[in-house]
């Protein structure tokens, strides 16, 4: 595939016309996969012999936690694209992804608390993973607040991109610092390529479907929000032009 | 560059609130803690390292918005940016001046405040060392935050929101080192990590701060 | 490298909107150029762009390395430092030491130990202009330098500029008042005002 062709989609016009066609499909697919994964997971899997039915929250908890991290990674990549190639769509996509990622973080934290209460006997513990997610939430909060605070769009894009880069380094540092600081209650990774480690197959396949649903949902939401940002941006540009006469 | 440092230090001394304010704030935090948690010296001595680190961090945070705001308002920042100093040098000097006026006094005052919180005797050396190693990182990271928010009205609150998550690793390793020291444990690992974070931020973050400042000036 | 500045086909923007386009001029050693134009046309943006504080949208600005000095609306004066401390700081930043000539030229010598915060607005402005002398730079880029100066101080300023030009320096000045500099050329930037974007351009950028 010609890589130059990829940059075509950085043109706002091209982006809108392409997503016009793609977005409905992604939306339908995401709803289907979500429904399939969750229904399969909730109603057609056995109960865990230790955890009982509470284990089923895994079908929301794990995918949302994955997306919370992946959303930040996506913001990191789009921020880099903005810094290097200055494609406006890229900066706006980062802006659009942030609130989605933040909501995913909140969902992961909430479902984790609900799951943790019966399992560990507490809603919250200063476990490394939980703490890392709380810190990630703070990073999202700061990033979004900075976008909102700056009036000039290009300035905001520049500053938030650099914040995202610096923040990524510090988020990673925090992750290791937190691990060092406290050994946790949280179980090992639910998802792993190593088959021995992850959860049993009966739980694993519906989980995969559910994760696919969350990924598609994330893509659909980001595309939708990016379109909104582009249109808002165009409106501001038109208003500015009008003022100039 | 030296001229800029001397000017900043002189300004901090003349304007008042440069050296004194952070220190006074630190004192108030330390005085308020026993009111909040009770006066038992066993309890106090076990939380003393953490409280002292938190107090130092908050005192540092308090003065961050002054790093660039005053120079921005009176136009000095524009003039400095067009002067024959690289922007990276300007932000480094600014961070150094901030550390000398805020961080260093906190490090020096920490033993006295440790006394107030009945810090165990073994804890003094690690506490001072950890603050001495960690506060430069706080100043450098804070300078980045100040550069991000320099042009904004009501940037103060946003500045805290942006900077506090960035302070997490420094705080964890710094407070951990002080805590282990107070408990008589080995402090090598947190000491090395803290030193690493400080060296890393001093080496790399000025480039980000300078880039951000250039964006804000244009 | 010629002294002075050469600007060719320059387009500049403020807040993401083009304000001036297709601007070209040349400023040689010993010359002064006065920029005129209605408020908001982009004179300040032009000067900031030339001073290197913001990048141009397109076009070229050529000048020798380290020859420009910029003075904006604000003077960058620290109220708690004395007049001579303020000047000495800028002299050191630009690698010079002597400030007495600058103090003399703007009649600040009697005030030199006064805290700058105690100066009147006009005196502060004189201090800000004295800063130009201690930098030792050739090309002065001045944005409304005569604000809050009285008639006598404006003459003082004009004399300083004349002396600077005589020594081979040059000056680019945005101002509305008549400085009494007969040798200065005048450039009205009004005709270079950027036209609103064609709707087609726009669709490419944002639709």
CSV table of N, CA and C in Angstrom, one decimal, chain C residues 23 67 76 86 105 114 127 135 140 148 166 181 187 190:
chain,number,residue,atom,x,y,z
C,23,UNK,N,4.0,41.2,1.5
C,23,UNK,CA,4.7,42.4,1.9
C,23,UNK,C,6.2,42.2,1.6
C,67,UNK,N,21.6,40.6,15.1
C,67,UNK,CA,21.7,42.1,14.8
C,67,UNK,C,20.4,42.8,15.2
C,76,UNK,N,9.3,45.7,29.9
C,76,UNK,CA,10.0,44.7,30.7
C,76,UNK,C,10.8,45.2,31.8
C,86,UNK,N,18.1,47.7,36.3
C,86,UNK,CA,17.3,47.3,35.2
C,86,UNK,C,18.2,47.3,33.9
C,105,UNK,N,21.8,59.5,27.4
C,105,UNK,CA,21.0,59.9,26.2
C,105,UNK,C,19.6,60.1,26.5
C,114,UNK,N,17.0,55.3,41.6
C,114,UNK,CA,15.5,55.3,42.0
C,114,UNK,C,15.0,53.9,41.6
C,127,UNK,N,13.3,54.7,30.0
C,127,UNK,CA,14.2,53.6,30.5
C,127,UNK,C,14.1,52.4,29.5
C,135,UNK,N,22.0,47.4,24.3
C,135,UNK,CA,22.1,46.1,23.6
C,135,UNK,C,23.2,46.0,22.6
C,140,UNK,N,17.0,48.2,15.1
C,140,UNK,CA,16.0,48.4,16.2
C,140,UNK,C,14.6,48.1,15.6
C,148,UNK,N,3.2,57.6,25.7
C,148,UNK,CA,3.4,58.3,27.0
C,148,UNK,C,4.6,59.1,27.1
C,166,UNK,N,23.3,57.4,12.2
C,166,UNK,CA,24.6,58.0,11.8
C,166,UNK,C,25.7,56.9,12.0
C,181,UNK,N,11.6,62.8,12.0
C,181,UNK,CA,12.8,62.2,11.4
C,181,UNK,C,12.5,62.4,9.9
C,187,UNK,N,6.2,53.6,5.2
C,187,UNK,CA,5.6,52.4,4.5
C,187,UNK,C,4.2,52.2,5.1
C,190,UNK,N,-1.3,49.2,5.0
C,190,UNK,CA,-2.7,49.1,4.7
C,190,UNK,C,-3.0,48.3,3.4
